[in-house]
Every structure is written in C-alpha cells, then in structure tokens.
C-alpha cells in the first residue's frame, strides 16, 4: 500500500460508479459461454430478423449484466454491419402491467407521451411507426419477467413476439425475457408458439473460485491498487459461495471498503469484511447470542478470535495452542483434545465458525482443518469475552 503513487490518504475506492449494481463491465468474468450463445441466437437480427430468448438462473448469477453487455455488443456489431440496433431494459417489478410495459417502450421514442388513455393497439401502432421511421431493430429486455406473467400478461408476450409477423428487413422487435424460474409453461398456447422454446440460456450459480475472479476483476476496476488484502477476496468469495450470488459478493466488497474508509484505514482488512457481512445479513444481535454461550465455549471462541487475529482464518492446531494459553490465563484446566474438538463442532453447528479441511500450508503433505469466522467482527467478540473474563485487553 505504501509506495503506491495513486494512493491518497484514507482513499480506497477509486471509482464508486464501477461498484454500482448498474455498472456493466467491458469484460464479464465466467460468462463467455452465455454471451456466445446469445450471439448465436441473435445473429439473424444482424440480417433484420427478430429473435426471442429466455435467460434463466437464480439470484445474482449475472443474467441482467450479461443481457446488458450483449445488447451493447450487438449494437456495435450492427453499426459495423450498417444495421441500426437499439435496446431497452424494462424491470417488470417496476412496470407491473402490460400497459406499463407498452407505455415504457413508447416513451423511449416519444418522451412525455400520456400514461393513460391509450389502448394496447395504439401503443403498438406508435411503436411500429417509431421503428419504421428510424429503420430500427429493437431488442426489448424484460427483467424479472415472471413478475408480469404472474399477473397474467401473456398477451404482452404474444404481441411483442408477433410484432412483425410479416418479415420486414427495415425494422424488427426482438425479445429477451429474464427470470429466476422457468416460465415458458406459463405462456398460453398462442404466445408459446411464437416464442422459440429452444432459446434458453442457463446461468448456473457461481462457485467460490468464480466469485473470487469476479471480485478481483471489480477491485482492479474500482479500487486504488494494493488497497484490498488478498485474504479479503477469499473471505468475500467464500461468504457468497453458499448462494453462488455475485450481487452479494459486490455488496460485501463495497460495504467492506466503505467501513475501511470510514475508519480511515489504509486498506480493506478481513475484519472489515466480517463486519460488512454481519451488517449485511445478520440481525446484528451477536452480543445477545454470545451472552447465552457457556464459559467453555466462550473460551474456545476467544482462542479462535485470538488465533485468527488480523488474518482471514486459522488452523485447529493454532487454535488449540491459543486455547491452552487462554485457559492458563483464566486459571482453568484446559480440556483434552476430544472435548476441544466437540466445542469446535458445537460452535460450527451454532453458526459461529466454519471449518474446512485443506492440505497443510506448511508443506507437511498432511491435512489440516482451517477455521473461519466470516459473519462476526472478531475484534468485537474478542473484546467482549476478554472483558467478561477480566483478561488483559
Ligand atoms: N460474470 C460477472 N462479471 C462481472 N460482474 C458480474 C458478473 N456476474 C454478476 N456480476 C455483478 O453482480 C451483480 C449482480 O448481477 P446481475 O444483476 O446481473 O444478476 P442477476 O442474475 O440478474 O440477478 P437477479 O436475478 O437477482 O436480478 C451486478 O453488480 C453485476 O455487475
């Protein structure tokens, strides 16, 4: 961190905009296959032919950002090929009816057009005229499309997919639906017949390694170099891997950085990430939870906190040594190894710690158990227990 010429005092985030959920990176990590598939499906659009596709996957798997990236890419390709392509993303959680969606599309061309009083056919006529005048091929992206189908808007899908029934090279309207759930079975027969069922692009949940790469690429884009400790990236990736959710990873990254900036630290530390996770997804009542814990478990938890220190994790061997020292400090006889392991198991069961068996980092070739605390601020836990046990803080 020192020696970094761009580093300015407590500044960590270089570009807040590039941390926002709406930012569309030039390069998407681990979504090349989906982008390629979209490119294949929509190739006919470059020849004036409309297409449809459904992007399917659970929360935070990059469906929206991939759709946006794809639309930007095909617009540039269209320019090179001499074809005018534009796109519009509509979130169906905000535009909840057929009328609201059609109004949004029409407003794209005719800002300020009245919200009320127009029938669907009038909206469609106006949209068709706008496309025709501009010789435009438009891709409509309906994000969270299941929201609108739940409200019975099959007609909307039908009219949008049938928009130019007669092929017209000058203008067309294509459709991308984004959903967390399969929804084509909710379409009525006529809507389904116009929606190509084969054009499904699946988005699997990200694993920890993929999330790590995504976080790393965002750090490169949005942070001053050298301001995020390596271990933080692992912690964020591990924490979001349970759901495979990149949005949660982005939120953790931003919140951790804001905590570090607020504290005027020179960089993001694992403790900032733990605090961010606690703020983001727990009810913040670790003090209450801790107050219900018995003496022996608290002593083991304290040993884990001490052993982790400023790192992201510790090993069971280091923790057992820390436990023996803490027991001596408290003038209690340390329990044997079997009981110590039982305490670790209990702490894991109660959600305080996570354990993972890895190859010994010291090169012995053996296996060792790593212990993480990813949901709670270690400094705070340590402070509370040491105060209660009258230990030197
Ligand atoms: N492969 C990726 N590379 C870079 N950033 C990504 C990638 N995947 C997701 N992100 C980022 O993660 C966040 C969430 O992604 P996105 O909104 O696309 O998810 P989603 O699948 O549409 O989620 P939801 O179903 O909840 O709407 C965004 O900030 C996005 O930029």
CSV table of C-alpha atoms and ligand atoms in Angstrom, one decimal:
chain,number,residue,atom,x,y,z
A,1,UNK,CA,0.0,0.0,0.0
A,2,UNK,CA,2.8,2.4,0.8
A,3,UNK,CA,4.8,3.2,-2.3
A,4,UNK,CA,1.6,3.3,-4.3
A,5,UNK,CA,1.7,6.6,-6.1
A,6,UNK,CA,-2.0,6.9,-6.6
A,7,UNK,CA,-2.9,6.1,-3.0
A,8,UNK,CA,-4.3,9.2,-1.3
A,9,UNK,CA,-4.6,9.0,2.5
A,10,UNK,CA,-7.6,7.0,3.5
A,11,UNK,CA,-9.0,6.7,0.0
A,12,UNK,CA,-9.6,3.2,-1.1
A,13,UNK,CA,-12.3,3.3,-3.7
A,14,UNK,CA,-11.2,5.0,-6.9
A,15,UNK,CA,-14.4,4.8,-8.8
A,16,UNK,CA,-17.7,4.4,-6.9
A,17,UNK,CA,-19.7,4.2,-10.2
A,18,UNK,CA,-17.9,1.0,-11.1
A,19,UNK,CA,-19.0,-0.6,-7.9
A,20,UNK,CA,-22.7,0.1,-8.5
A,21,UNK,CA,-25.0,-2.7,-9.5
A,22,UNK,CA,-25.9,-0.9,-12.7
A,23,UNK,CA,-22.3,-0.8,-14.0
A,24,UNK,CA,-21.7,-3.0,-17.0
A,25,UNK,CA,-18.1,-4.1,-17.2
A,26,UNK,CA,-16.4,-4.3,-20.6
A,27,UNK,CA,-15.4,-7.9,-19.9
A,28,UNK,CA,-17.6,-10.3,-17.9
A,29,UNK,CA,-15.8,-13.0,-16.0
A,30,UNK,CA,-17.1,-16.6,-16.5
A,31,UNK,CA,-20.0,-15.6,-18.7
A,32,UNK,CA,-18.3,-16.0,-22.1
A,33,UNK,CA,-20.4,-19.2,-22.9
A,34,UNK,CA,-23.7,-17.3,-22.2
A,35,UNK,CA,-22.6,-14.3,-24.3
A,36,UNK,CA,-21.5,-16.6,-27.1
A,37,UNK,CA,-24.9,-18.4,-27.0
A,38,UNK,CA,-26.8,-15.1,-27.1
A,39,UNK,CA,-24.6,-14.0,-30.1
A,40,UNK,CA,-25.5,-17.2,-31.9
A,41,UNK,CA,-29.2,-16.9,-31.1
A,42,UNK,CA,-29.4,-13.3,-32.2
A,43,UNK,CA,-27.2,-13.5,-35.2
A,44,UNK,CA,-30.3,-13.2,-37.5
A,45,UNK,CA,-31.0,-9.8,-36.0
A,46,UNK,CA,-28.0,-8.5,-37.9
A,47,UNK,CA,-30.0,-9.5,-41.1
A,48,UNK,CA,-33.2,-7.9,-39.9
A,49,UNK,CA,-34.8,-11.0,-38.5
A,50,UNK,CA,-36.4,-10.9,-35.0
A,51,UNK,CA,-35.4,-13.3,-32.2
A,52,UNK,CA,-36.5,-14.3,-28.7
A,53,UNK,CA,-34.6,-15.8,-25.8
A,54,UNK,CA,-35.1,-16.7,-22.1
A,55,UNK,CA,-32.2,-16.1,-19.7
A,56,UNK,CA,-32.7,-18.4,-16.7
A,57,UNK,CA,-30.8,-18.6,-13.4
A,58,UNK,CA,-31.0,-17.9,-9.7
A,59,UNK,CA,-30.3,-14.6,-8.0
A,60,UNK,CA,-27.1,-12.8,-8.7
A,61,UNK,CA,-25.9,-15.2,-11.4
A,62,UNK,CA,-25.2,-12.3,-13.9
A,63,UNK,CA,-28.3,-12.6,-16.1
A,64,UNK,CA,-29.0,-8.8,-16.2
A,65,UNK,CA,-25.4,-7.7,-16.6
A,66,UNK,CA,-24.9,-10.3,-19.4
A,67,UNK,CA,-28.0,-9.2,-21.2
A,68,UNK,CA,-26.8,-5.5,-21.0
A,69,UNK,CA,-23.3,-6.4,-22.2
A,70,UNK,CA,-24.8,-8.5,-25.0
A,71,UNK,CA,-27.1,-5.6,-26.1
A,72,UNK,CA,-24.2,-3.2,-26.1
A,73,UNK,CA,-22.1,-5.6,-28.1
A,74,UNK,CA,-24.7,-6.3,-30.8
A,75,UNK,CA,-25.4,-2.6,-31.1
A,76,UNK,CA,-21.8,-2.0,-32.0
A,77,UNK,CA,-21.8,-5.0,-34.3
A,78,UNK,CA,-24.9,-3.7,-36.0
A,79,UNK,CA,-23.2,-0.3,-36.6
A,80,UNK,CA,-20.3,-2.0,-38.3
A,81,UNK,CA,-22.8,-4.1,-40.4
A,82,UNK,CA,-24.8,-1.0,-41.3
A,83,UNK,CA,-27.8,-2.0,-39.3
A,84,UNK,CA,-29.4,0.2,-36.7
A,85,UNK,CA,-29.9,-1.7,-33.4
A,86,UNK,CA,-31.1,-0.3,-30.1
A,87,UNK,CA,-32.2,-2.0,-26.8
A,88,UNK,CA,-34.4,-1.2,-23.8
A,89,UNK,CA,-34.3,-2.9,-20.5
A,90,UNK,CA,-37.5,-2.9,-18.5
A,91,UNK,CA,-37.8,-4.2,-15.0
A,92,UNK,CA,-41.2,-5.9,-14.6
A,93,UNK,CA,-41.1,-5.4,-10.8
A,94,UNK,CA,-41.4,-1.7,-11.6
A,95,UNK,CA,-43.5,-1.9,-14.7
A,96,UNK,CA,-46.0,-4.4,-13.5
A,97,UNK,CA,-48.7,-4.5,-16.2
A,98,UNK,CA,-48.9,-4.9,-20.0
A,99,UNK,CA,-50.0,-1.2,-20.1
A,100,UNK,CA,-46.9,0.0,-18.1
A,101,UNK,CA,-44.5,-2.0,-20.3
A,102,UNK,CA,-46.0,-0.8,-23.6
A,103,UNK,CA,-46.0,2.8,-22.2
A,104,UNK,CA,-42.3,2.4,-21.3
A,105,UNK,CA,-41.4,1.3,-24.8
A,106,UNK,CA,-43.4,4.0,-26.4
A,107,UNK,CA,-41.9,6.6,-24.1
A,108,UNK,CA,-38.5,5.6,-25.2
A,109,UNK,CA,-39.3,7.2,-28.6
A,110,UNK,CA,-41.9,9.7,-27.5
A,111,UNK,CA,-40.9,11.0,-24.1
A,112,UNK,CA,-43.8,12.5,-22.2
A,113,UNK,CA,-46.5,10.5,-24.1
A,114,UNK,CA,-49.6,10.2,-21.9
A,115,UNK,CA,-49.6,7.3,-19.4
A,116,UNK,CA,-53.3,6.8,-19.7
A,117,UNK,CA,-56.0,6.7,-22.4
A,118,UNK,CA,-54.1,4.6,-25.0
A,119,UNK,CA,-55.2,1.1,-25.9
A,120,UNK,CA,-52.5,-1.6,-26.5
A,121,UNK,CA,-53.1,-1.4,-30.2
A,122,UNK,CA,-52.5,2.3,-30.2
A,123,UNK,CA,-49.2,1.9,-28.3
A,124,UNK,CA,-48.2,-0.8,-30.8
A,125,UNK,CA,-49.0,1.3,-33.8
A,126,UNK,CA,-47.0,4.2,-32.3
A,127,UNK,CA,-44.0,1.9,-31.5
A,128,UNK,CA,-44.2,0.4,-35.0
A,129,UNK,CA,-44.2,3.9,-36.6
A,130,UNK,CA,-41.2,4.9,-34.5
A,131,UNK,CA,-39.2,1.9,-35.5
A,132,UNK,CA,-40.2,2.3,-39.1
A,133,UNK,CA,-39.2,5.9,-39.3
A,134,UNK,CA,-35.9,5.3,-37.7
A,135,UNK,CA,-35.3,2.0,-39.5
A,136,UNK,CA,-34.5,0.5,-36.2
A,137,UNK,CA,-34.2,-3.1,-34.8
A,138,UNK,CA,-35.1,-3.0,-31.2
A,139,UNK,CA,-34.3,-5.6,-28.5
A,140,UNK,CA,-36.6,-5.4,-25.5
A,141,UNK,CA,-35.3,-7.0,-22.4
A,142,UNK,CA,-37.9,-7.8,-19.8
A,143,UNK,CA,-36.1,-8.3,-16.5
A,144,UNK,CA,-37.9,-10.3,-13.8
A,145,UNK,CA,-40.4,-11.3,-16.4
A,146,UNK,CA,-42.0,-13.8,-14.1
A,147,UNK,CA,-43.4,-10.9,-12.2
A,148,UNK,CA,-45.5,-9.8,-15.1
A,149,UNK,CA,-46.6,-13.3,-16.1
A,150,UNK,CA,-47.8,-14.0,-12.6
A,151,UNK,CA,-50.2,-11.1,-13.3
A,152,UNK,CA,-51.4,-12.8,-16.4
A,153,UNK,CA,-49.8,-10.7,-19.1
A,154,UNK,CA,-49.4,-13.5,-21.7
A,155,UNK,CA,-50.9,-11.1,-24.2
A,156,UNK,CA,-47.9,-8.8,-23.8
A,157,UNK,CA,-45.5,-11.6,-24.7
A,158,UNK,CA,-47.8,-12.6,-27.6
A,159,UNK,CA,-48.0,-9.1,-29.1
A,160,UNK,CA,-44.3,-8.4,-28.7
A,161,UNK,CA,-43.2,-11.7,-30.2
A,162,UNK,CA,-45.7,-11.3,-33.1
A,163,UNK,CA,-44.7,-7.7,-33.6
A,164,UNK,CA,-43.6,-8.1,-37.2
A,165,UNK,CA,-45.4,-11.1,-38.4
A,166,UNK,CA,-44.6,-10.2,-41.9
A,167,UNK,CA,-40.9,-10.1,-42.4
A,168,UNK,CA,-39.7,-6.5,-42.9
A,169,UNK,CA,-35.9,-6.0,-43.2
A,170,UNK,CA,-36.2,-2.4,-42.2
A,171,UNK,CA,-37.3,-2.8,-38.7
A,172,UNK,CA,-38.0,-5.5,-36.1
A,173,UNK,CA,-38.6,-6.1,-32.5
A,174,UNK,CA,-36.8,-8.9,-30.6
A,175,UNK,CA,-37.4,-10.0,-27.0
A,176,UNK,CA,-35.3,-11.3,-24.2
A,177,UNK,CA,-37.0,-12.5,-21.0
A,178,UNK,CA,-35.0,-12.8,-17.8
A,179,UNK,CA,-36.3,-14.9,-15.0
A,180,UNK,CA,-35.2,-16.9,-11.9
A,181,UNK,CA,-37.8,-19.5,-12.7
A,182,UNK,CA,-38.7,-21.4,-15.9
A,183,UNK,CA,-41.8,-19.5,-17.2
A,184,UNK,CA,-42.5,-20.7,-20.7
A,185,UNK,CA,-45.0,-23.2,-19.2
A,186,UNK,CA,-47.0,-20.2,-18.0
A,187,UNK,CA,-47.5,-18.8,-21.5
A,188,UNK,CA,-50.7,-19.7,-23.3
A,189,UNK,CA,-50.5,-21.7,-26.5
A,190,UNK,CA,-50.5,-18.8,-28.9
A,191,UNK,CA,-47.8,-16.9,-27.0
A,192,UNK,CA,-45.7,-20.1,-26.7
A,193,UNK,CA,-46.0,-20.9,-30.4
A,194,UNK,CA,-44.2,-17.6,-31.2
A,195,UNK,CA,-41.5,-17.9,-28.5
A,196,UNK,CA,-38.7,-20.2,-29.6
A,197,UNK,CA,-38.5,-22.7,-26.7
A,198,UNK,CA,-35.0,-23.9,-27.6
A,199,UNK,CA,-33.6,-20.4,-27.0
A,200,UNK,CA,-32.9,-20.8,-23.3
A,201,UNK,CA,-29.6,-19.5,-21.9
A,202,UNK,CA,-28.8,-21.0,-18.5
A,203,UNK,CA,-26.9,-19.2,-15.7
A,204,UNK,CA,-25.5,-21.6,-13.1
A,205,UNK,CA,-24.7,-20.4,-9.6
A,206,UNK,CA,-21.1,-19.2,-9.3
A,207,UNK,CA,-18.7,-21.3,-7.2
A,208,UNK,CA,-16.2,-19.7,-4.8
A,209,UNK,CA,-13.4,-19.7,-7.4
A,210,UNK,CA,-15.6,-17.9,-10.0
A,211,UNK,CA,-16.8,-15.4,-7.4
A,212,UNK,CA,-13.2,-14.8,-6.4
A,213,UNK,CA,-12.3,-13.9,-10.1
A,214,UNK,CA,-15.4,-11.6,-10.3
A,215,UNK,CA,-14.4,-9.8,-7.1
A,216,UNK,CA,-10.8,-9.5,-8.2
A,217,UNK,CA,-11.8,-8.0,-11.6
A,218,UNK,CA,-14.0,-5.4,-9.9
A,219,UNK,CA,-11.2,-4.5,-7.5
A,220,UNK,CA,-9.0,-3.9,-10.5
A,221,UNK,CA,-11.6,-1.6,-12.0
A,222,UNK,CA,-12.8,0.3,-9.0
A,223,UNK,CA,-10.1,0.4,-6.3
A,224,UNK,CA,-6.7,2.0,-5.9
A,225,UNK,CA,-4.1,-0.7,-6.4
A,226,UNK,CA,-3.0,-2.6,-3.3
A,227,UNK,CA,-5.9,-1.5,-1.0
A,228,UNK,CA,-7.6,-4.9,-0.6
A,229,UNK,CA,-5.8,-7.6,1.3
A,230,UNK,CA,-5.7,-11.0,-0.6
A,231,UNK,CA,-7.4,-12.7,2.3
A,232,UNK,CA,-10.4,-10.4,2.0
A,233,UNK,CA,-11.0,-11.6,-1.5
A,234,UNK,CA,-11.1,-15.2,-0.3
A,235,UNK,CA,-13.5,-14.3,2.6
A,236,UNK,CA,-15.9,-12.5,0.3
A,237,UNK,CA,-15.9,-15.3,-2.2
A,238,UNK,CA,-16.4,-18.0,0.4
A,239,UNK,CA,-19.2,-15.9,2.1
A,240,UNK,CA,-21.1,-15.5,-1.1
A,241,UNK,CA,-20.5,-19.1,-2.5
A,242,UNK,CA,-23.3,-20.5,-0.4
A,243,UNK,CA,-25.8,-18.8,-2.8
A,244,UNK,CA,-23.4,-18.5,-5.7
A,245,UNK,CA,-24.5,-14.9,-5.8
A,246,UNK,CA,-22.3,-12.2,-7.3
A,247,UNK,CA,-24.6,-9.4,-6.2
A,248,UNK,CA,-24.0,-10.4,-2.6
A,249,UNK,CA,-20.2,-10.5,-3.3
A,250,UNK,CA,-20.4,-7.0,-4.8
A,251,UNK,CA,-22.3,-5.7,-1.8
A,252,UNK,CA,-19.8,-7.2,0.6
A,253,UNK,CA,-17.0,-5.7,-1.3
A,254,UNK,CA,-18.5,-2.2,-1.3
A,255,UNK,CA,-19.6,-2.3,2.3
A,256,UNK,CA,-16.2,-3.6,3.5
A,257,UNK,CA,-14.5,-0.8,1.6
A,258,UNK,CA,-16.8,1.9,3.0
A,259,UNK,CA,-16.1,0.6,6.5
A,260,UNK,CA,-12.4,0.8,5.9
A,261,UNK,CA,-12.7,4.3,4.5
A,262,UNK,CA,-14.8,5.4,7.5
A,263,UNK,CA,-12.2,4.0,9.8
A,264,UNK,CA,-9.5,5.8,7.8
A,265,UNK,CA,-7.7,2.5,7.3
A,266,UNK,CA,-5.1,2.3,4.6
A,267,UNK,CA,-6.9,-0.7,3.0
A,268,UNK,CA,-9.7,-3.3,3.4
A,269,UNK,CA,-8.9,-5.9,6.1
A,270,UNK,CA,-10.6,-9.3,6.8
A,271,UNK,CA,-12.2,-7.7,9.8
A,272,UNK,CA,-13.9,-5.1,7.6
A,273,UNK,CA,-15.3,-8.0,5.5
A,274,UNK,CA,-16.6,-9.8,8.6
A,275,UNK,CA,-18.2,-6.6,9.9
A,276,UNK,CA,-19.8,-6.0,6.5
A,277,UNK,CA,-21.2,-9.5,6.4
A,278,UNK,CA,-22.6,-9.0,9.9
A,279,UNK,CA,-24.2,-5.7,8.8
A,280,UNK,CA,-25.5,-7.2,5.5
A,281,UNK,CA,-27.1,-10.5,6.6
A,282,UNK,CA,-27.4,-10.9,10.3
A,283,UNK,CA,-29.8,-9.3,12.7
A,284,UNK,CA,-26.7,-7.8,14.4
A,285,UNK,CA,-27.5,-9.5,17.7
A,286,UNK,CA,-24.3,-11.4,18.2
A,287,UNK,CA,-24.0,-9.8,21.7
A,288,UNK,CA,-27.3,-11.4,22.7
A,289,UNK,CA,-26.2,-14.7,21.1
A,290,UNK,CA,-22.9,-14.5,22.9
A,291,UNK,CA,-24.4,-13.8,26.3
A,292,UNK,CA,-26.2,-17.2,26.1
A,293,UNK,CA,-23.0,-19.1,25.5
A,294,UNK,CA,-21.4,-21.1,28.4
A,295,UNK,CA,-17.9,-20.5,29.7
A,296,UNK,CA,-16.1,-23.3,28.0
A,297,UNK,CA,-17.4,-22.5,24.5
A,298,UNK,CA,-16.6,-18.8,25.1
A,299,UNK,CA,-13.0,-19.7,25.9
A,300,UNK,CA,-12.7,-21.7,22.7
A,301,UNK,CA,-14.3,-18.9,20.7
A,302,UNK,CA,-11.9,-16.4,22.3
A,303,UNK,CA,-9.0,-18.7,21.3
A,304,UNK,CA,-10.2,-18.8,17.7
A,305,UNK,CA,-10.5,-15.0,17.6
A,306,UNK,CA,-7.1,-14.5,19.1
A,307,UNK,CA,-5.6,-17.1,16.7
A,308,UNK,CA,-7.2,-15.5,13.6
A,309,UNK,CA,-6.0,-12.1,14.7
A,310,UNK,CA,-5.8,-9.9,11.5
A,311,UNK,CA,-5.9,-12.9,9.2
A,312,UNK,CA,-8.9,-14.5,7.4
A,313,UNK,CA,-8.6,-17.9,9.1
A,314,UNK,CA,-6.6,-20.0,11.5
A,315,UNK,CA,-5.9,-23.7,11.9
A,316,UNK,CA,-7.2,-26.1,14.5
A,317,UNK,CA,-3.6,-26.7,15.8
A,318,UNK,CA,-3.0,-22.9,16.3
A,319,UNK,CA,-6.4,-22.6,18.0
A,320,UNK,CA,-5.7,-25.5,20.4
A,321,UNK,CA,-2.4,-23.8,21.4
A,322,UNK,CA,-4.2,-20.4,21.8
A,323,UNK,CA,-6.8,-22.3,23.9
A,324,UNK,CA,-4.2,-23.7,26.2
A,325,UNK,CA,-2.7,-20.2,26.8
A,326,UNK,CA,-6.2,-18.7,27.4
A,327,UNK,CA,-7.0,-21.5,29.8
A,328,UNK,CA,-3.8,-20.8,31.8
A,329,UNK,CA,-4.7,-17.0,31.8
A,330,UNK,CA,-8.1,-17.9,33.2
A,331,UNK,CA,-6.6,-20.3,35.7
A,332,UNK,CA,-8.7,-23.2,34.3
A,333,UNK,CA,-7.5,-26.6,33.3
A,334,UNK,CA,-7.7,-26.9,29.5
A,335,UNK,CA,-10.0,-29.7,28.4
A,336,UNK,CA,-8.5,-32.6,26.4
A,337,UNK,CA,-8.3,-32.7,22.6
A,338,UNK,CA,-11.6,-34.7,22.2
A,339,UNK,CA,-13.6,-32.2,24.3
A,340,UNK,CA,-11.9,-29.3,22.5
A,341,UNK,CA,-13.0,-30.8,19.1
A,342,UNK,CA,-16.5,-31.2,20.5
A,343,UNK,CA,-16.6,-27.5,21.3
A,344,UNK,CA,-15.4,-26.6,17.8
A,345,UNK,CA,-18.2,-28.8,16.4
A,346,UNK,CA,-20.8,-27.0,18.6
A,347,UNK,CA,-19.6,-23.6,17.5
A,348,UNK,CA,-19.8,-24.6,13.9
A,349,UNK,CA,-23.3,-26.0,14.5
A,350,UNK,CA,-24.4,-22.7,16.0
A,351,UNK,CA,-23.1,-20.8,13.1
A,352,UNK,CA,-20.2,-19.0,14.8
A,353,UNK,CA,-17.4,-20.7,12.8
A,354,UNK,CA,-16.9,-22.5,9.5
A,355,UNK,CA,-14.4,-25.4,9.1
A,356,UNK,CA,-12.7,-26.6,6.0
A,357,UNK,CA,-10.1,-29.4,5.6
A,358,UNK,CA,-7.2,-28.4,3.4
A,359,UNK,CA,-3.6,-29.6,2.6
A,360,UNK,CA,-1.2,-28.3,5.3
A,361,UNK,CA,0.1,-24.9,4.1
A,362,UNK,CA,3.4,-25.6,5.9
A,363,UNK,CA,4.2,-28.3,3.2
A,364,UNK,CA,4.0,-31.4,5.5
A,365,UNK,CA,1.7,-33.0,2.9
A,366,UNK,CA,-0.8,-33.8,5.6
A,367,UNK,CA,-4.3,-32.4,6.0
A,368,UNK,CA,-5.3,-29.7,8.4
A,369,UNK,CA,-8.6,-28.1,9.5
A,370,UNK,CA,-9.0,-24.3,8.8
A,371,UNK,CA,-11.3,-22.3,10.9
A,372,UNK,CA,-13.1,-19.2,9.6
A,373,UNK,CA,-15.3,-16.6,11.3
A,374,UNK,CA,-16.9,-14.9,8.4
A,375,UNK,CA,-20.1,-13.5,9.9
A,376,UNK,CA,-19.0,-11.7,13.1
A,377,UNK,CA,-16.4,-9.0,13.8
A,378,UNK,CA,-13.6,-10.8,15.6
A,379,UNK,CA,-12.3,-7.7,17.3
A,380,UNK,CA,-15.7,-7.1,19.0
A,381,UNK,CA,-16.1,-10.7,20.0
A,382,UNK,CA,-12.6,-10.8,21.5
A,383,UNK,CA,-13.2,-7.5,23.4
A,384,UNK,CA,-16.5,-8.7,24.9
A,385,UNK,CA,-15.1,-12.1,26.1
A,386,UNK,CA,-11.8,-10.7,27.4
A,387,UNK,CA,-13.7,-8.1,29.3
A,388,UNK,CA,-16.1,-10.6,30.8
A,389,UNK,CA,-13.1,-12.9,31.8
A,390,UNK,CA,-11.1,-10.0,33.2
A,391,UNK,CA,-8.3,-10.7,30.8
A,392,UNK,CA,-5.8,-8.0,29.6
A,393,UNK,CA,-7.4,-6.3,26.6
B,1,LIG,N1,-19.7,-12.5,-14.6
B,1,LIG,C1,-19.7,-11.3,-14.0
B,1,LIG,N2,-18.7,-10.5,-14.1
B,1,LIG,C2,-18.7,-9.3,-13.5
B,1,LIG,N3,-19.7,-8.8,-12.7
B,1,LIG,C3,-20.7,-9.7,-12.5
B,1,LIG,C4,-20.8,-10.9,-13.1
B,1,LIG,N4,-21.9,-11.5,-12.8
B,1,LIG,C5,-22.6,-10.7,-11.9
B,1,LIG,N5,-21.9,-9.6,-11.8
B,1,LIG,C6,-22.2,-8.4,-11.0
B,1,LIG,O1,-23.1,-8.9,-9.9
B,1,LIG,C7,-24.2,-8.1,-9.7
B,1,LIG,C8,-25.5,-8.9,-9.9
B,1,LIG,O2,-25.6,-9.4,-11.2
B,1,LIG,P1,-26.9,-9.4,-12.1
B,1,LIG,O3,-27.8,-8.2,-11.6
B,1,LIG,O4,-26.6,-9.4,-13.5
B,1,LIG,O5,-27.6,-10.7,-11.5
B,1,LIG,P2,-29.0,-11.4,-11.9
B,1,LIG,O6,-28.7,-12.8,-12.2
B,1,LIG,O7,-29.7,-10.5,-12.9
B,1,LIG,O8,-29.7,-11.3,-10.5
B,1,LIG,P3,-31.3,-11.2,-10.2
B,1,LIG,O9,-32.0,-12.4,-10.7
B,1,LIG,O10,-31.4,-11.1,-8.7
B,1,LIG,O11,-31.8,-9.9,-10.9
B,1,LIG,C9,-24.1,-6.9,-10.7
B,1,LIG,O12,-23.4,-5.9,-10.0
B,1,LIG,C10,-23.1,-7.5,-11.7
B,1,LIG,O13,-22.4,-6.5,-12.3
